[in-house]
Amino acid sequence: SLDLPSAASAKTPTTTNAAAAAAGYLARQLAANDNHLVDLYQGKKYADDGETADAVLSLDAAGVAQDAAAKATKWLEADATSYEGKAPNVYPGSAAKLLLVAVAQHVNPKNFGGINLVKVIGNDEGAGGVAAGEYQNPGDLMYGTNVLDQALAVLALAAAPGASPSAAAVSFLAGQQCNDGAFQVAIRADTTTDCVAA
């Protein structure tokens, strides 16, 4: 007798391309949750905008599943203020991820969900009296930023058409580098002393 595939397996596409396989997984996760990713905490699902943005950027980098990426981008636009905050209290790392998504998906970064992402990130520079070149949410000086957020903001502004990070922002980020070449997560106000080992 012939060993025929079941109807279910016959409908499931297969690939030997690792990027396509990973993209297919991400696309299915996005589709299963109304075009965004979720976290499960104590039995409840919560939208995860940051991971959704990461998924869009991953799909874009692989050059696959662009329909899923476009749908997730629209979801991110609709939820933008929930994720990044509302001006003037904008989280620079969140806004930077959205700016990277806008650039990758060819969406106007100056009108992403009604937000000018280039402007709000620029407004975060030096906000709340922090150091020149540092990006900060002025409404959350304790948890509003870290070195990863600084790097995302510099990268996003460098990638956005017609925008660029200031020399002070680049210098501030470079100044956060530890003596061994690594970076610690927390911002170091005093860069004359070396990083604290994790």
Short mmCIF file of C-alpha atoms in Angstrom, two decimals:
data_model
loop_
_atom_site.label_atom_id
_atom_site.label_comp_id
_atom_site.label_asym_id
_atom_site.label_seq_id
_atom_site.Cartn_x
_atom_site.Cartn_y
_atom_site.Cartn_z
CA SER A 1 0.00 0.00 0.00
CA LEU A 2 1.01 3.61 -0.52
CA ASP A 3 2.00 5.71 2.50
CA LEU A 4 0.13 8.92 1.68
CA PRO A 5 0.37 12.08 3.83
CA SER A 6 -2.67 12.95 5.90
CA ALA A 7 -4.90 15.79 4.76
CA ALA A 8 -3.57 17.99 7.59
CA SER A 9 0.09 17.40 6.76
CA ALA A 10 -0.56 17.84 3.05
CA LYS A 11 -1.78 21.39 3.75
CA THR A 12 1.21 22.33 5.90
CA PRO A 13 3.93 23.99 3.80
CA THR A 14 7.46 22.82 4.43
CA THR A 15 10.80 24.43 3.75
CA THR A 16 14.47 23.74 4.30
CA ASN A 17 15.18 27.49 4.44
CA ALA A 18 15.82 28.40 8.09
CA ALA A 19 14.75 32.05 7.66
CA ALA A 20 11.52 31.06 5.94
CA ALA A 21 10.75 28.47 8.63
CA ALA A 22 11.36 30.96 11.44
CA ALA A 23 9.36 33.61 9.63
CA GLY A 24 6.49 31.18 9.19
CA TYR A 25 6.49 30.53 12.93
CA LEU A 26 6.47 34.27 13.71
CA ALA A 27 3.74 34.94 11.15
CA ARG A 28 1.55 32.21 12.69
CA GLN A 29 2.09 33.64 16.19
CA LEU A 30 1.16 37.12 14.99
CA ALA A 31 -1.94 35.88 13.17
CA ALA A 32 -3.08 33.84 16.17
CA ASN A 33 -3.16 36.98 18.34
CA ASP A 34 -4.76 39.60 16.07
CA ASN A 35 -1.45 40.60 14.41
CA HIS A 36 0.65 41.07 17.54
CA LEU A 37 2.57 38.96 20.04
CA VAL A 38 1.47 38.41 23.61
CA ASP A 39 2.95 37.47 26.96
CA LEU A 40 1.18 35.08 29.29
CA TYR A 41 1.25 36.10 32.95
CA GLN A 42 -0.74 34.36 35.66
CA GLY A 43 -3.05 32.88 33.08
CA LYS A 44 -3.78 36.18 31.32
CA LYS A 45 -2.54 37.37 27.94
CA TYR A 46 -0.97 40.81 27.59
CA ALA A 47 -0.02 42.53 24.35
CA ASP A 48 3.74 42.83 23.88
CA ASP A 49 4.46 45.75 21.57
CA GLY A 50 8.23 45.47 21.93
CA GLU A 51 8.31 41.82 20.88
CA THR A 52 5.86 42.58 18.08
CA ALA A 53 8.23 45.26 16.80
CA ASP A 54 11.12 42.79 17.08
CA ALA A 55 9.10 40.27 15.03
CA VAL A 56 8.41 42.83 12.30
CA LEU A 57 12.10 43.75 12.12
CA SER A 58 13.06 40.07 11.99
CA LEU A 59 10.62 39.36 9.15
CA ASP A 60 11.90 42.41 7.30
CA ALA A 61 15.54 41.42 7.78
CA ALA A 62 14.79 37.95 6.41
CA GLY A 63 12.83 39.44 3.52
CA VAL A 64 9.89 37.10 4.11
CA ALA A 65 6.28 37.12 5.36
CA GLN A 66 5.81 40.79 4.52
CA ASP A 67 2.02 40.49 4.62
CA ALA A 68 2.25 39.47 8.29
CA ALA A 69 4.81 42.23 8.93
CA ALA A 70 2.53 44.85 7.36
CA LYS A 71 -0.45 43.75 9.45
CA ALA A 72 1.63 43.82 12.64
CA THR A 73 2.90 47.29 11.70
CA LYS A 74 -0.69 48.54 11.42
CA TRP A 75 -1.41 47.06 14.85
CA LEU A 76 1.65 48.83 16.27
CA GLU A 77 0.48 52.13 14.74
CA ALA A 78 -2.91 51.75 16.43
CA ASP A 79 -1.27 51.00 19.82
CA ALA A 80 1.67 53.41 19.55
CA THR A 81 0.82 55.73 22.44
CA SER A 82 0.13 52.77 24.74
CA TYR A 83 3.65 51.53 24.07
CA GLU A 84 5.80 54.63 23.83
CA GLY A 85 3.83 56.98 26.04
CA LYS A 86 2.22 60.28 25.22
CA ALA A 87 4.28 63.41 24.54
CA PRO A 88 6.07 64.87 26.36
CA ASN A 89 6.48 61.67 28.42
CA VAL A 90 7.76 59.32 25.72
CA TYR A 91 10.00 56.31 26.34
CA PRO A 92 12.94 56.73 23.94
CA GLY A 93 13.60 53.02 23.46
CA SER A 94 9.96 52.29 22.63
CA ALA A 95 9.73 55.21 20.21
CA ALA A 96 13.01 54.12 18.62
CA LYS A 97 11.73 50.58 18.01
CA LEU A 98 8.63 52.03 16.36
CA LEU A 99 10.83 54.32 14.24
CA LEU A 100 12.88 51.32 13.09
CA VAL A 101 9.64 49.50 12.19
CA ALA A 102 8.38 52.54 10.26
CA VAL A 103 11.62 52.76 8.29
CA ALA A 104 11.71 49.01 7.59
CA GLN A 105 8.07 48.92 6.49
CA HIS A 106 8.20 52.18 4.49
CA VAL A 107 5.63 53.92 6.68
CA ASN A 108 5.92 57.67 7.23
CA PRO A 109 7.92 57.97 10.49
CA LYS A 110 6.61 61.50 10.96
CA ASN A 111 3.02 60.22 11.06
CA PHE A 112 3.15 56.78 12.65
CA GLY A 113 -0.18 56.36 14.38
CA GLY A 114 -0.43 60.14 14.35
CA ILE A 115 2.99 60.52 16.01
CA ASN A 116 6.10 62.19 14.63
CA LEU A 117 8.58 59.62 15.92
CA VAL A 118 11.63 61.61 14.83
CA LYS A 119 10.40 64.63 16.77
CA VAL A 120 9.43 62.83 19.99
CA ILE A 121 12.79 61.05 20.16
CA GLY A 122 14.55 64.36 19.54
CA ASN A 123 12.48 65.95 22.31
CA ASP A 124 13.65 63.23 24.71
CA GLU A 125 17.28 64.28 24.29
CA GLY A 126 18.38 66.04 27.48
CA ALA A 127 14.83 65.91 28.84
CA GLY A 128 14.28 66.19 32.57
CA GLY A 129 17.70 67.77 33.08
CA VAL A 130 19.73 64.66 32.15
CA ALA A 131 23.15 64.89 30.52
CA ALA A 132 23.57 66.43 27.09
CA GLY A 133 22.94 63.77 24.46
CA GLU A 134 21.11 61.41 26.82
CA TYR A 135 17.58 60.35 25.81
CA GLN A 136 15.12 60.22 28.69
CA ASN A 137 11.40 60.11 29.39
CA PRO A 138 10.99 63.31 31.44
CA GLY A 139 8.02 61.80 33.27
CA ASP A 140 9.94 58.72 34.40
CA LEU A 141 13.49 59.65 35.33
CA MET A 142 14.01 56.46 37.34
CA TYR A 143 13.08 53.85 34.73
CA GLY A 144 12.77 55.91 31.56
CA THR A 145 15.96 54.77 29.85
CA ASN A 146 19.05 52.58 29.77
CA VAL A 147 22.04 52.05 27.46
CA LEU A 148 20.03 49.81 25.12
CA ASP A 149 17.44 52.58 24.72
CA GLN A 150 20.22 55.06 23.94
CA ALA A 151 21.60 52.73 21.27
CA LEU A 152 18.14 52.15 19.76
CA ALA A 153 17.46 55.89 19.58
CA VAL A 154 20.81 56.62 17.91
CA LEU A 155 20.35 53.72 15.47
CA ALA A 156 16.75 54.65 14.62
CA LEU A 157 17.56 58.30 13.97
CA ALA A 158 20.53 57.26 11.82
CA ALA A 159 18.25 54.98 9.77
CA ALA A 160 15.37 57.43 9.32
CA PRO A 161 15.38 59.40 6.05
CA GLY A 162 16.22 63.06 6.62
CA ALA A 163 17.10 62.54 10.28
CA SER A 164 20.24 61.83 12.26
CA PRO A 165 21.29 61.60 15.90
CA SER A 166 23.06 64.62 17.31
CA ALA A 167 26.81 64.55 17.87
CA ALA A 168 26.09 64.84 21.60
CA ALA A 169 23.90 61.70 21.53
CA VAL A 170 26.57 59.69 19.70
CA SER A 171 29.23 60.96 22.11
CA PHE A 172 27.06 60.16 25.15
CA LEU A 173 26.49 56.60 23.94
CA ALA A 174 30.17 56.05 23.10
CA GLY A 175 31.09 57.39 26.53
CA GLN A 176 29.04 54.63 28.18
CA GLN A 177 31.44 51.96 26.89
CA CYS A 178 33.27 50.01 29.57
CA ASN A 179 37.07 49.66 29.66
CA ASP A 180 36.81 46.09 28.31
CA GLY A 181 34.75 47.28 25.32
CA ALA A 182 31.39 46.04 26.60
CA PHE A 183 28.46 48.12 27.85
CA GLN A 184 26.49 47.77 31.06
CA VAL A 185 22.71 48.16 30.90
CA ALA A 186 22.38 50.97 33.44
CA ILE A 187 23.39 54.49 32.46
CA ARG A 188 26.61 55.56 34.15
CA ALA A 189 26.43 59.16 35.31
CA ASP A 190 30.13 59.04 36.18
CA THR A 191 32.02 57.54 33.24
CA THR A 192 35.41 58.17 34.87
CA THR A 193 34.87 54.97 36.88
CA ASP A 194 34.59 51.65 35.10
CA CYS A 195 31.44 49.56 34.73
CA VAL A 196 30.14 47.35 37.52
CA ALA A 197 30.42 43.64 36.70
CA ALA A 198 27.06 41.96 36.25
#
